[in-house]
Short mmCIF file of C-alpha atoms in Angstrom, two decimals:
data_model
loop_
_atom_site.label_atom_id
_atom_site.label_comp_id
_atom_site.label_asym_id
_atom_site.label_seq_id
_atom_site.Cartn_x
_atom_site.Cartn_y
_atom_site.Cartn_z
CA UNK A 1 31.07 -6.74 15.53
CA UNK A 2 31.29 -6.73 19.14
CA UNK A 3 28.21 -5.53 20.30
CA UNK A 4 27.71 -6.90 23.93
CA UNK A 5 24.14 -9.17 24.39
CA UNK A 6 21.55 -7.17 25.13
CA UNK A 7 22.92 -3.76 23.14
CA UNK A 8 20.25 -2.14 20.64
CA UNK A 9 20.87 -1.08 16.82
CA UNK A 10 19.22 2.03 15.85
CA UNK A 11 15.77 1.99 15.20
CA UNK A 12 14.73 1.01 11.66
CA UNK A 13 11.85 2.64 10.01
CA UNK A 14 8.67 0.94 8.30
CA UNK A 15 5.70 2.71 6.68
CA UNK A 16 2.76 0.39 6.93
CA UNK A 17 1.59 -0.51 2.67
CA UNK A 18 -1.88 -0.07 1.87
CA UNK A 19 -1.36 -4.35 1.27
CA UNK A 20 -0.60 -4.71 4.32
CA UNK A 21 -4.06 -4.14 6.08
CA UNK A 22 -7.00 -6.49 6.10
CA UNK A 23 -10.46 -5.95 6.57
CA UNK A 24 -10.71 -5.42 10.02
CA UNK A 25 -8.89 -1.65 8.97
CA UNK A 26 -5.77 -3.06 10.88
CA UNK A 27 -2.57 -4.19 9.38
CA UNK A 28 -2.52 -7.94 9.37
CA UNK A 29 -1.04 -9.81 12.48
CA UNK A 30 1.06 -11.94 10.01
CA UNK A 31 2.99 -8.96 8.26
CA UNK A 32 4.80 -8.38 11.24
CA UNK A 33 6.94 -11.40 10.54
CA UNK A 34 8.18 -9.33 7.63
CA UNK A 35 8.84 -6.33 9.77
CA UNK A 36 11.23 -7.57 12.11
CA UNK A 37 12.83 -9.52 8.91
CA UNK A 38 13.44 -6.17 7.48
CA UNK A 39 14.93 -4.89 10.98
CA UNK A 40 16.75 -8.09 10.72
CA UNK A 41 18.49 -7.33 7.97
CA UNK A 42 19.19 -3.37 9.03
CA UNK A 43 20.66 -4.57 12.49
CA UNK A 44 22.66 -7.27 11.00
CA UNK A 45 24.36 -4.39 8.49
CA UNK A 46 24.98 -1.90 11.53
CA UNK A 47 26.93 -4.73 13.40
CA UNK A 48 29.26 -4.97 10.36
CA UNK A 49 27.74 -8.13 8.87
CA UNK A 50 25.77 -8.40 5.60
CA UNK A 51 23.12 -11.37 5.50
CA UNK A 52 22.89 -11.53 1.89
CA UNK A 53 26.63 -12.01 1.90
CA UNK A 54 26.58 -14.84 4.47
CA UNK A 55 23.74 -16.55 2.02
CA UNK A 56 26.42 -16.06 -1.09
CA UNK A 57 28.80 -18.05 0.81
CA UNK A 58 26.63 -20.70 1.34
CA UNK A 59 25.32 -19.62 5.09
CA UNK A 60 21.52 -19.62 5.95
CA UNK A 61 19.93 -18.81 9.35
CA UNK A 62 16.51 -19.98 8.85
CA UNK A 63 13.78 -19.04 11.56
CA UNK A 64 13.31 -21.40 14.34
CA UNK A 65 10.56 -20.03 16.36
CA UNK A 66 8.80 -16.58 16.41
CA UNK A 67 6.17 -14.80 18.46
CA UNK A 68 4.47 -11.74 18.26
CA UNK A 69 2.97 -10.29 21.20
CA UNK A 70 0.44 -7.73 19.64
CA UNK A 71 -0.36 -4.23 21.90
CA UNK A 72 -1.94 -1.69 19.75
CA UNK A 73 -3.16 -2.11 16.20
CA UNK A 74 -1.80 0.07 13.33
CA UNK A 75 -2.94 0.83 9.97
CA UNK A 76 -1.95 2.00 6.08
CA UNK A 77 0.34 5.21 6.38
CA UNK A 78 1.22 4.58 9.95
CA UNK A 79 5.37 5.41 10.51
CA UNK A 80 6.62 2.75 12.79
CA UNK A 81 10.16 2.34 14.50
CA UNK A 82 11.47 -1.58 15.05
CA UNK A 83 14.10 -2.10 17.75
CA UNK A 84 16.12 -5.24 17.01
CA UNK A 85 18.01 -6.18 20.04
CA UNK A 86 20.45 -9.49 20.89
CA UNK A 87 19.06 -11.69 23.45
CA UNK A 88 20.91 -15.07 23.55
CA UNK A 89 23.30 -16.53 21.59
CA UNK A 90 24.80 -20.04 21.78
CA UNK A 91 27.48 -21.66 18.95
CA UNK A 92 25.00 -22.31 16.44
CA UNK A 93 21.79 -20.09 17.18
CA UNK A 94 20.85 -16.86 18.63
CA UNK A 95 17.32 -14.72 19.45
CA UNK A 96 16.47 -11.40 18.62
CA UNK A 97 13.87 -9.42 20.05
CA UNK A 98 11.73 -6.82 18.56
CA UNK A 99 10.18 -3.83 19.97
CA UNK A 100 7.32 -1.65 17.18
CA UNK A 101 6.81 1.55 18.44
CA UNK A 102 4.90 4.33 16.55
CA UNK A 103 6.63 6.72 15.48
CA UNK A 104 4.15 9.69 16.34
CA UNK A 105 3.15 9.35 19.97
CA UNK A 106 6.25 6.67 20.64
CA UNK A 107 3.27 4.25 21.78
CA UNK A 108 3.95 0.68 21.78
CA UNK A 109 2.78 -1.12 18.86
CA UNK A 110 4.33 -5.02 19.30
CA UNK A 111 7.05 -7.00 20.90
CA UNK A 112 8.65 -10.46 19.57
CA UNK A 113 11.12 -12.52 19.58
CA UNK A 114 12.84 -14.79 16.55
CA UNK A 115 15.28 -17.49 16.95
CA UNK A 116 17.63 -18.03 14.38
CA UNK A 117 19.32 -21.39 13.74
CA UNK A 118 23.44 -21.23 11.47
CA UNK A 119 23.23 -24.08 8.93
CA UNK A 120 26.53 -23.83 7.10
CA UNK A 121 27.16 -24.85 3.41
CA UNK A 122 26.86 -28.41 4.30
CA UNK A 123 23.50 -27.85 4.86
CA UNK A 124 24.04 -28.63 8.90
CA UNK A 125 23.81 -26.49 11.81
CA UNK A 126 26.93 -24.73 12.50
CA UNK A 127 28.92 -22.47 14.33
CA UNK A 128 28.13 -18.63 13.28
CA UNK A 129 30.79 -17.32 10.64
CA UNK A 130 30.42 -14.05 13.17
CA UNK A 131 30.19 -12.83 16.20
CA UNK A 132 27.66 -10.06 17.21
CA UNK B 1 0.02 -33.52 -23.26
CA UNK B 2 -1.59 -33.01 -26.42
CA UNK B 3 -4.08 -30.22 -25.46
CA UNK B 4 -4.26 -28.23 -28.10
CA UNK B 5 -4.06 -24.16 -27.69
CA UNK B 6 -7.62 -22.54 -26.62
CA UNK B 7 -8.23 -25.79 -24.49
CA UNK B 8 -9.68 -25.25 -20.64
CA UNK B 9 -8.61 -27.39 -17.85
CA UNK B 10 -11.23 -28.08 -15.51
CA UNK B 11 -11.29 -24.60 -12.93
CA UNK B 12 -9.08 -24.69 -9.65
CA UNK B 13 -11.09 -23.51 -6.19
CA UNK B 14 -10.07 -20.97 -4.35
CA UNK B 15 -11.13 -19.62 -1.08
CA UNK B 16 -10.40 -16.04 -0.53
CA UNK B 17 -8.16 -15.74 2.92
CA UNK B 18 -8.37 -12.79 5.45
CA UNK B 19 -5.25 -11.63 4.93
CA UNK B 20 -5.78 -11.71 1.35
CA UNK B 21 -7.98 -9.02 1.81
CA UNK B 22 -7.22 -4.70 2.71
CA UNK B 23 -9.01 -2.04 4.54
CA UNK B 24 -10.74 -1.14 1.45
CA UNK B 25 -12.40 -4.43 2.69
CA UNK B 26 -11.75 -6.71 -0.47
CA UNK B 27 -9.26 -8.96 -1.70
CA UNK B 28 -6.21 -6.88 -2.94
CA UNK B 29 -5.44 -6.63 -6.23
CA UNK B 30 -2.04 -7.81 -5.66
CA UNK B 31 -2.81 -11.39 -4.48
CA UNK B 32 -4.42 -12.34 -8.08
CA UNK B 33 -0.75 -13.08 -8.70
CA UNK B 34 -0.84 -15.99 -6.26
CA UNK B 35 -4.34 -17.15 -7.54
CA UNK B 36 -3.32 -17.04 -11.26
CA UNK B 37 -0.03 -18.93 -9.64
CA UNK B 38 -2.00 -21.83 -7.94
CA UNK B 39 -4.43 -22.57 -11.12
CA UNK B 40 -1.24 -22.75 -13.09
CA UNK B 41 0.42 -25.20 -11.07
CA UNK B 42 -3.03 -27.19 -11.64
CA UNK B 43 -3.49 -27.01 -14.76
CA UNK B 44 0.08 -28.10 -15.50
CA UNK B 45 -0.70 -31.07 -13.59
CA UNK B 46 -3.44 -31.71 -15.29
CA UNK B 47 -1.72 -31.59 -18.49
CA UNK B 48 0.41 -34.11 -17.39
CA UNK B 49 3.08 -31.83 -16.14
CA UNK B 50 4.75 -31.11 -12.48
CA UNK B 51 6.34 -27.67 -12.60
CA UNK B 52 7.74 -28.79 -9.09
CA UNK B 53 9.81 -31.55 -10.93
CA UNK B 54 10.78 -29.30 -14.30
CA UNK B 55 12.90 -27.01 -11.86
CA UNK B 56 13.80 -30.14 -10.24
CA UNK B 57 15.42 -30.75 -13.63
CA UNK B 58 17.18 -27.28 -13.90
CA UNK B 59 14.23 -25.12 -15.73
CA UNK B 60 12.29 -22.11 -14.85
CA UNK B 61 9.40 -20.66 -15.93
CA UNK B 62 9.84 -16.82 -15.20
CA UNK B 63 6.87 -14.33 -15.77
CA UNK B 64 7.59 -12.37 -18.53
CA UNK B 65 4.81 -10.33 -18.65
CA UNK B 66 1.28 -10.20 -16.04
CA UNK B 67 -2.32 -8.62 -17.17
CA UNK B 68 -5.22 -8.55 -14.92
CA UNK B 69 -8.14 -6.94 -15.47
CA UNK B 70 -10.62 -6.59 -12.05
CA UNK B 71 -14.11 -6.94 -12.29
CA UNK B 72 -15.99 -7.40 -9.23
CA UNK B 73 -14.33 -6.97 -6.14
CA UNK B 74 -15.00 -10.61 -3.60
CA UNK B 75 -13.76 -10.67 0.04
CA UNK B 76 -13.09 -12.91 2.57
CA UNK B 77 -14.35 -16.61 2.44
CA UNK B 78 -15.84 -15.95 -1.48
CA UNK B 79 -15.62 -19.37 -2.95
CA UNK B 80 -14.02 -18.35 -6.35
CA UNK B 81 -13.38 -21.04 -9.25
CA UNK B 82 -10.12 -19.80 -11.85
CA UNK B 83 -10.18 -21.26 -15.45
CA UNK B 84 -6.88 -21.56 -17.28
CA UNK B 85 -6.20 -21.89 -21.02
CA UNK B 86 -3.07 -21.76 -22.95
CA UNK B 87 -3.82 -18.70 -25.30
CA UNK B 88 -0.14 -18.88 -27.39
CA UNK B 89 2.83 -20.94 -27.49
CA UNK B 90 6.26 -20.61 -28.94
CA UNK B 91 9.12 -22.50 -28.89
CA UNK B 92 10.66 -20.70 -25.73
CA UNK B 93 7.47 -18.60 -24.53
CA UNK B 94 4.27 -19.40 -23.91
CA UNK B 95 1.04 -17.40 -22.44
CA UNK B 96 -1.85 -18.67 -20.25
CA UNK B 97 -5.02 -16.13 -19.81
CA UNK B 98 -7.47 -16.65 -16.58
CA UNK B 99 -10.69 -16.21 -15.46
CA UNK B 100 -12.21 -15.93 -11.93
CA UNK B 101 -15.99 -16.42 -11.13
CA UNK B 102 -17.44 -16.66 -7.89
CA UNK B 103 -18.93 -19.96 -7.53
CA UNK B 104 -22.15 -19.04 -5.91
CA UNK B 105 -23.82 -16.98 -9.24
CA UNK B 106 -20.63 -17.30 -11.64
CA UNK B 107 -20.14 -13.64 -11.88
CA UNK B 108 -16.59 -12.58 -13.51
CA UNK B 109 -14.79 -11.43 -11.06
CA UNK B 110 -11.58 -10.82 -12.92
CA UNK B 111 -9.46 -11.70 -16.15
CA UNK B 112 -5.81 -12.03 -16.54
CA UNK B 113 -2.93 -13.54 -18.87
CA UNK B 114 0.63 -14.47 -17.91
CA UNK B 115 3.97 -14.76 -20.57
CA UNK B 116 6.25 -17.12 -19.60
CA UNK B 117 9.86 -17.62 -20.68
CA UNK B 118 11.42 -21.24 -19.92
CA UNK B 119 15.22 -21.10 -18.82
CA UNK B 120 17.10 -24.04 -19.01
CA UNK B 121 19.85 -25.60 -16.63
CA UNK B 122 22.17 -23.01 -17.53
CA UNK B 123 20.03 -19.93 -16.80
CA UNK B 124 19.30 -19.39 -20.95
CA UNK B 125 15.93 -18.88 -22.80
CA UNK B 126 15.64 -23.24 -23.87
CA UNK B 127 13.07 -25.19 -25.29
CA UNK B 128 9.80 -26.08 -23.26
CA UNK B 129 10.76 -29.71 -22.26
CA UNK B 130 7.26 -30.42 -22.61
CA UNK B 131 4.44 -29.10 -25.15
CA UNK B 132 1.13 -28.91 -23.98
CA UNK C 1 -20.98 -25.90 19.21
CA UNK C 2 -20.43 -27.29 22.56
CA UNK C 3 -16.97 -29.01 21.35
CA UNK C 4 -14.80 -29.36 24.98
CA UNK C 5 -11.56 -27.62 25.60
CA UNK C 6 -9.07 -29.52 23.71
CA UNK C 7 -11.36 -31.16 21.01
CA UNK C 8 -9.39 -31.40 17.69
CA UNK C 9 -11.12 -30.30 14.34
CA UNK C 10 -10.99 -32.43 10.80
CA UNK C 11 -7.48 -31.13 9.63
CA UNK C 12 -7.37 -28.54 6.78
CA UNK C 13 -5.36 -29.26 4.03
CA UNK C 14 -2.85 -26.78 2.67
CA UNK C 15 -0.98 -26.91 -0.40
CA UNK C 16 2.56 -25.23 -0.61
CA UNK C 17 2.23 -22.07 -3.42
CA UNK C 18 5.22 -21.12 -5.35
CA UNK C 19 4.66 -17.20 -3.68
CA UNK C 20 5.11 -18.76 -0.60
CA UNK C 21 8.50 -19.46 -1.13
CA UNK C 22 11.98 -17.73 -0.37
CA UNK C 23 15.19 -17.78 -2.07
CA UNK C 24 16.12 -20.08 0.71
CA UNK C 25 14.33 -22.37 -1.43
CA UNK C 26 11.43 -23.48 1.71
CA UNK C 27 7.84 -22.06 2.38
CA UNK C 28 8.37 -18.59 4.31
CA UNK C 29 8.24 -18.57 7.99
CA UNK C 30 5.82 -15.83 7.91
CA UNK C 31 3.06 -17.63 5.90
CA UNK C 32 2.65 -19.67 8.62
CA UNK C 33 0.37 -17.23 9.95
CA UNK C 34 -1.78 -17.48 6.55
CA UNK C 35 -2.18 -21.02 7.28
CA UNK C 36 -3.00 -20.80 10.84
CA UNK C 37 -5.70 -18.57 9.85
CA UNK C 38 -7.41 -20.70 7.01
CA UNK C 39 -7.25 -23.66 9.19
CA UNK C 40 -8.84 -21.36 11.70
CA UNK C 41 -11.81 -20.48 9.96
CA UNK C 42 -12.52 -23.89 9.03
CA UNK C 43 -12.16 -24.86 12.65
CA UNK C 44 -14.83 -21.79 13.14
CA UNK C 45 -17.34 -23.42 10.23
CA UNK C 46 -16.70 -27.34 11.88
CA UNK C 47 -17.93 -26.13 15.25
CA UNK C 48 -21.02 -24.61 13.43
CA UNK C 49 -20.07 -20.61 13.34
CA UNK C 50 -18.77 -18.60 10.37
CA UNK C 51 -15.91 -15.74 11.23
CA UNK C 52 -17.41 -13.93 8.28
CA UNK C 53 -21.32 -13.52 9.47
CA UNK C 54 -19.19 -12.60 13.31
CA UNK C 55 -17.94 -9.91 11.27
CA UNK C 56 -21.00 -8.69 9.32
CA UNK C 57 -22.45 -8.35 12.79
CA UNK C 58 -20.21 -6.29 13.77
CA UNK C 59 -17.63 -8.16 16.15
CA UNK C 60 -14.03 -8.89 15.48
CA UNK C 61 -11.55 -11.76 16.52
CA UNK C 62 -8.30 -9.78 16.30
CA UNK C 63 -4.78 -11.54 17.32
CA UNK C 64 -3.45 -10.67 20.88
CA UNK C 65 -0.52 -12.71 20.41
CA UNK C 66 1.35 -15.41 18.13
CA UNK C 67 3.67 -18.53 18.56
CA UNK C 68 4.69 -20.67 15.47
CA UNK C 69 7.73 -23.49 16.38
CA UNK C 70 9.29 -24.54 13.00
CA UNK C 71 10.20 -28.27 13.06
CA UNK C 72 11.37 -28.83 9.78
CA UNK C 73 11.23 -27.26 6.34
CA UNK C 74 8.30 -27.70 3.51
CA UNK C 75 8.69 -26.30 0.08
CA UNK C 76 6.40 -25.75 -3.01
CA UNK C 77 3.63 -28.18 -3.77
CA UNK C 78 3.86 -30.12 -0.14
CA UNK C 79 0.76 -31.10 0.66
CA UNK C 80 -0.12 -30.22 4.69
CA UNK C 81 -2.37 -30.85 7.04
CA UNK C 82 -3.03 -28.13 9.83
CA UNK C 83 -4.88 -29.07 13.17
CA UNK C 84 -6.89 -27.01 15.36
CA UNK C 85 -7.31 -27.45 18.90
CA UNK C 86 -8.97 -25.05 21.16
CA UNK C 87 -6.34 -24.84 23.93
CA UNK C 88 -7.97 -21.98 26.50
CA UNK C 89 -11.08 -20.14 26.65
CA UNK C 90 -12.22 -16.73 28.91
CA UNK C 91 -15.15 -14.66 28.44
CA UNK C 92 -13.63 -12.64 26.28
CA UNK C 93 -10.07 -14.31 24.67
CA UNK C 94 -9.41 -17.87 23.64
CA UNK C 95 -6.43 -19.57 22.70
CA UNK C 96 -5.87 -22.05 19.91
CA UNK C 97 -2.93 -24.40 18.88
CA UNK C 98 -2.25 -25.75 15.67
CA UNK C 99 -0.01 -28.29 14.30
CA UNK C 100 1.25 -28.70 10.62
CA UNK C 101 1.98 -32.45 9.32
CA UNK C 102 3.25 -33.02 6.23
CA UNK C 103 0.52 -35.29 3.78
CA UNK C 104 3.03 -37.40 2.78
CA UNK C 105 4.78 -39.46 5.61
CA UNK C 106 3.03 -37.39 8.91
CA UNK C 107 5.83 -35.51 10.03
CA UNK C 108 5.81 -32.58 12.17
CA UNK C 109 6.39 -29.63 10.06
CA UNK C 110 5.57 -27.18 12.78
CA UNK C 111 3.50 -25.76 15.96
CA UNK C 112 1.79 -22.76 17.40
CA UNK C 113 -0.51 -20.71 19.04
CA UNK C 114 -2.93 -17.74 18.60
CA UNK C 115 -4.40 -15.89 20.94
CA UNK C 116 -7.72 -13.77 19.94
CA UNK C 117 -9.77 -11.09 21.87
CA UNK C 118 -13.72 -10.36 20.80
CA UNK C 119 -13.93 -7.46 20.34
CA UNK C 120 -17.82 -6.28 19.92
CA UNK C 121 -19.90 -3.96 17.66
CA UNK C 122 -18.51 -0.71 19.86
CA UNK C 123 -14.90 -1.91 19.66
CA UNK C 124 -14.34 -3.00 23.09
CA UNK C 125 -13.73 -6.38 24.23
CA UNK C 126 -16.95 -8.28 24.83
CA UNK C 127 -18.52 -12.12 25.36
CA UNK C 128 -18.12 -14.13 22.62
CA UNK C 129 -21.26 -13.84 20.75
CA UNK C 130 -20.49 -18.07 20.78
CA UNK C 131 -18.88 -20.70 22.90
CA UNK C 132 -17.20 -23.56 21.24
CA UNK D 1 -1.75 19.68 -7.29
CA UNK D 2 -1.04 21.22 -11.27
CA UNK D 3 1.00 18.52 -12.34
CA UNK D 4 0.90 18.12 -16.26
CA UNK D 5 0.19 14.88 -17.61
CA UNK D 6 2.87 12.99 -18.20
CA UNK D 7 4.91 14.67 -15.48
CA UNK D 8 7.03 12.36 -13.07
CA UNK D 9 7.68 11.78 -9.10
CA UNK D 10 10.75 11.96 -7.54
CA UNK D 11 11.56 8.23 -7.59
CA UNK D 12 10.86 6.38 -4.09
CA UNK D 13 13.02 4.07 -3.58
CA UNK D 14 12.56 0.31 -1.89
CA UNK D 15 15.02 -2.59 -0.67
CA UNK D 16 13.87 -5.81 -1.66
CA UNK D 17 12.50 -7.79 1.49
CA UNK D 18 13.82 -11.22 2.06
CA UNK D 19 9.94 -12.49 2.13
CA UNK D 20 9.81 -10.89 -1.29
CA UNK D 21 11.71 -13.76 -2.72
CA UNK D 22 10.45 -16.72 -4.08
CA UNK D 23 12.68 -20.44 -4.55
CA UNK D 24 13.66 -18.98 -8.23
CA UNK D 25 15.70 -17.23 -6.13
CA UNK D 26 14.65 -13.86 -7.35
CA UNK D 27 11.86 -11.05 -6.13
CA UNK D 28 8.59 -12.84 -6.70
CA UNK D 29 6.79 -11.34 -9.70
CA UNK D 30 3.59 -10.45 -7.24
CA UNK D 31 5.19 -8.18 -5.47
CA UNK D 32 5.66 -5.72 -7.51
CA UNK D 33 1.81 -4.36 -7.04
CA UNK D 34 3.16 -3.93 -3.67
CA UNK D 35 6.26 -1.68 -5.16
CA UNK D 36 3.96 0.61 -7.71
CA UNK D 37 1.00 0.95 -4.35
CA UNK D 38 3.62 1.98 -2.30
CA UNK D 39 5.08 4.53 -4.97
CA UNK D 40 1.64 5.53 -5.95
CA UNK D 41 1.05 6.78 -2.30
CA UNK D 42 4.07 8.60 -2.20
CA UNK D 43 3.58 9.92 -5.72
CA UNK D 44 0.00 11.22 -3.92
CA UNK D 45 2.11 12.45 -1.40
CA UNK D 46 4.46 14.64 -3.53
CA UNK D 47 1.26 15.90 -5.28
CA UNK D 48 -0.04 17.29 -2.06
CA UNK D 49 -2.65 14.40 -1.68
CA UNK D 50 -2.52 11.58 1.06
CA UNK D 51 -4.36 9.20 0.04
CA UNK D 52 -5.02 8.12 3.28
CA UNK D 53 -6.74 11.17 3.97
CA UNK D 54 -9.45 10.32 1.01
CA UNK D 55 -10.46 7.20 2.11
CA UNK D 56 -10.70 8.92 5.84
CA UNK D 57 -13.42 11.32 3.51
CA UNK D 58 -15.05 8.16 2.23
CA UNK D 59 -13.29 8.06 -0.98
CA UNK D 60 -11.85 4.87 -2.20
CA UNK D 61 -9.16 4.35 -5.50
CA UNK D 62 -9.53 0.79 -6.30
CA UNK D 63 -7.70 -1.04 -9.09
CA UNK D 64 -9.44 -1.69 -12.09
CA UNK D 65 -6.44 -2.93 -14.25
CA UNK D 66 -2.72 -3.36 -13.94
CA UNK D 67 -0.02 -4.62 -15.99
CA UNK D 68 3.63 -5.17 -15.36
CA UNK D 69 6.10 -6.45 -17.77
CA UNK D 70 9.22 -7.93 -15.88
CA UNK D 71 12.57 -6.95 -17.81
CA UNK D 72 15.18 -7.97 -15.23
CA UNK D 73 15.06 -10.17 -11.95
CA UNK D 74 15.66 -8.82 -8.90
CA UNK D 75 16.85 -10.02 -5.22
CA UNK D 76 16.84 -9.78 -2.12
CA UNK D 77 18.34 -6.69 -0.65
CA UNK D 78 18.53 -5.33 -3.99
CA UNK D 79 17.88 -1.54 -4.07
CA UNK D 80 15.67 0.11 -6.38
CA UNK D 81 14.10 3.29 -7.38
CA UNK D 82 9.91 3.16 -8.88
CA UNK D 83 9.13 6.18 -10.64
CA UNK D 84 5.61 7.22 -11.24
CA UNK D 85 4.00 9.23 -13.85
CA UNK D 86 0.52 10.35 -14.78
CA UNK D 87 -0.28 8.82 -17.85
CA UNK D 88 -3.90 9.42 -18.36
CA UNK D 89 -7.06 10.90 -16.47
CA UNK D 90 -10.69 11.44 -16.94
CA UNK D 91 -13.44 12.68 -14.91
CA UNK D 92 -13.78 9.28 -12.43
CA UNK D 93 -10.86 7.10 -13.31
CA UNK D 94 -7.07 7.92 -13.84
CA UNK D 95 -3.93 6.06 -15.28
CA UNK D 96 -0.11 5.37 -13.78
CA UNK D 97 2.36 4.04 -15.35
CA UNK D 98 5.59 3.17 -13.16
CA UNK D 99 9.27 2.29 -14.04
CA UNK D 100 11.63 0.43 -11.85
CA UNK D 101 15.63 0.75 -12.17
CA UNK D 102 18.09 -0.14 -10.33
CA UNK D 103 19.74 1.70 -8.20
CA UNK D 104 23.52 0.89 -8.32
CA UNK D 105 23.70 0.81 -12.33
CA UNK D 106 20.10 2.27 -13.52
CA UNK D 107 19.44 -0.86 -15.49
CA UNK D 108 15.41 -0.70 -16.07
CA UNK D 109 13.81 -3.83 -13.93
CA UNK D 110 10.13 -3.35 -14.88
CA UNK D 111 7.51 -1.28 -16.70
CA UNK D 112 3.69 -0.82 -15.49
CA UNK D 113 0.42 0.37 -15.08
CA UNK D 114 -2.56 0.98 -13.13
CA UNK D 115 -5.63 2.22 -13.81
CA UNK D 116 -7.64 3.41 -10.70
CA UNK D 117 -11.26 4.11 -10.60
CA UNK D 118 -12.49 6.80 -8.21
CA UNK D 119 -15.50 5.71 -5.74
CA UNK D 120 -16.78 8.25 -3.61
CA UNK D 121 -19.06 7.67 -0.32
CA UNK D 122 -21.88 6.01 -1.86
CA UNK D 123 -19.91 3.23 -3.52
CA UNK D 124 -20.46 5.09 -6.79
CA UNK D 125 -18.06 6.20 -9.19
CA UNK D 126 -17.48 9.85 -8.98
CA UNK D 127 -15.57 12.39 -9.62
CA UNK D 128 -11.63 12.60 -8.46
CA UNK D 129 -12.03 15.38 -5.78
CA UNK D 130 -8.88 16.53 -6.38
CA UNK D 131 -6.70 17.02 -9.68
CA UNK D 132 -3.31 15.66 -10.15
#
């Protein structure tokens, strides 16, 4: 729990679903928002923390801004590795960014960033109940 | 409120979204779910009924049970019109069956039914506070 | 079709579905994408073109990059209005913006931004087949 | 590629996505044609088929019925296992049926189906060009 801003988790693996694409062959732009959720999630467990445990005491860190810079399409079947690493961190928020990299060739698939606000039980912004 | 069972409500419009569709190049199976979904929030309304303000009272309506048969394939920006019609009710279940045509030649594009349970305030299989 | 650079479309309305939901009880951040792009292809159909016949002749509008700033929370069955402006145009990219209002009392639910290359029949970025 | 009818997978297993959630607080009952495609590729898979590869011959599998009857919520970060069996097949169409458990006490979540159709190059049904 003390990784130092700007430290990287290990890679977490996707495998792009068949639901995923859209028409133009390419997995949709707006999956990707799912992608670094589930990296989310991963990173959060490897620092020691558990998000589903901060929700079941009353904790949410809903999303306050995202982007999605998009560098190479992928499609159905593709193996992709997400980077989730700590940018910034104040009291009550912090940004991750993202990094989707195939996991063939290594290419570079997307970057992004989320920012994630701390509302406590109250339902108010609040300090983190952790420290990364 | 007093529709008896067979009875249609009028159809609910939907236009098919891009991401809605797959590489195969058609709308994937999976998002019927959310179609069937939508018509049933309208044709709850249109019995009388918000299902936003039943869970604002405690109950849920859970699917118990989904069917849907596909007919036609449609893609992207098909203009699709889904009929809903209470096939069975019982006192703590009830089941709604669909149909989708396309609204330019009223093809079927696809059947469907959903079971529903109704939970009350305390999580339990309850009464439907309403009958249709 | 010649609508200036920063012209502002009739807003598309959205209505919340129950899919779009998480456990954190509010609309998804990542469906904001969904809604971008149905407001988009209206915006497309007000200024006199249709992303679907682009397609059928063989060109594509695919997403370079994504911003979405969440303002404040909507749930199931909100009612929304989403605004396209066409921020930036090149010979081959333009940019749009978008903002969200709830129906109800006209707040700011949330902003962002697409970017989109046209890509032509041979897959490599071309002229829009269109200006706006 | 001599698997017997009736003959079963090794499970895959999935961890439910935070998206996957709806405000019932529980793994939206859509998603689950998302769990049983991404089982039924790796089911493919284990067979010695990609599925990918097919459609990369001009083959397409779409759905042309599924069912899925919901025994048990599930929630977010929940882990589960979807098994997949062969339960019918004829000359141009073919039938799975899927189970999903949970992983940390086997309880079963869901039971369903799909029935695929086989299309080959023309559009046409034809004949599976492989046997399971």
């Amino acid at each position: 729990m003390s990784d130092p801003l700007g430290s990287v988790s290990p890679p977490h693996r996707i495998r792009v679903r068949y639901c995923e694409t859209d028409r133009m062959g390419i997995a949709h732009h707006g999956v990707y928002a799912a992608w670094f959720e589930e990296a989310r999630t991963e990173w959060m467990r490897a620092q020691g923390s558990s998000y589903r445990e901060f929700e079941e005491q009353g904790y949410k860190l809903p999303i306050i801004e995202m982007t999605c810079r998009y560098k190479r399409s992928v499609t159905y079947d593709d193996e992709l590795l997400v980077t989730t690493t700590l940018l910034a961190q104040s009291a009550v928020r912090f940004t991750l960014g993202y990094e989707i990299h195939r996991c063939d060739d290594g290419s570079l698939v997307a970057t992004g960033t989320t920012e994630l606000a701390c509302l406590g039980p109250s339902g108010r912004p609040t300090r983190l109940p952790f420290s990364f």
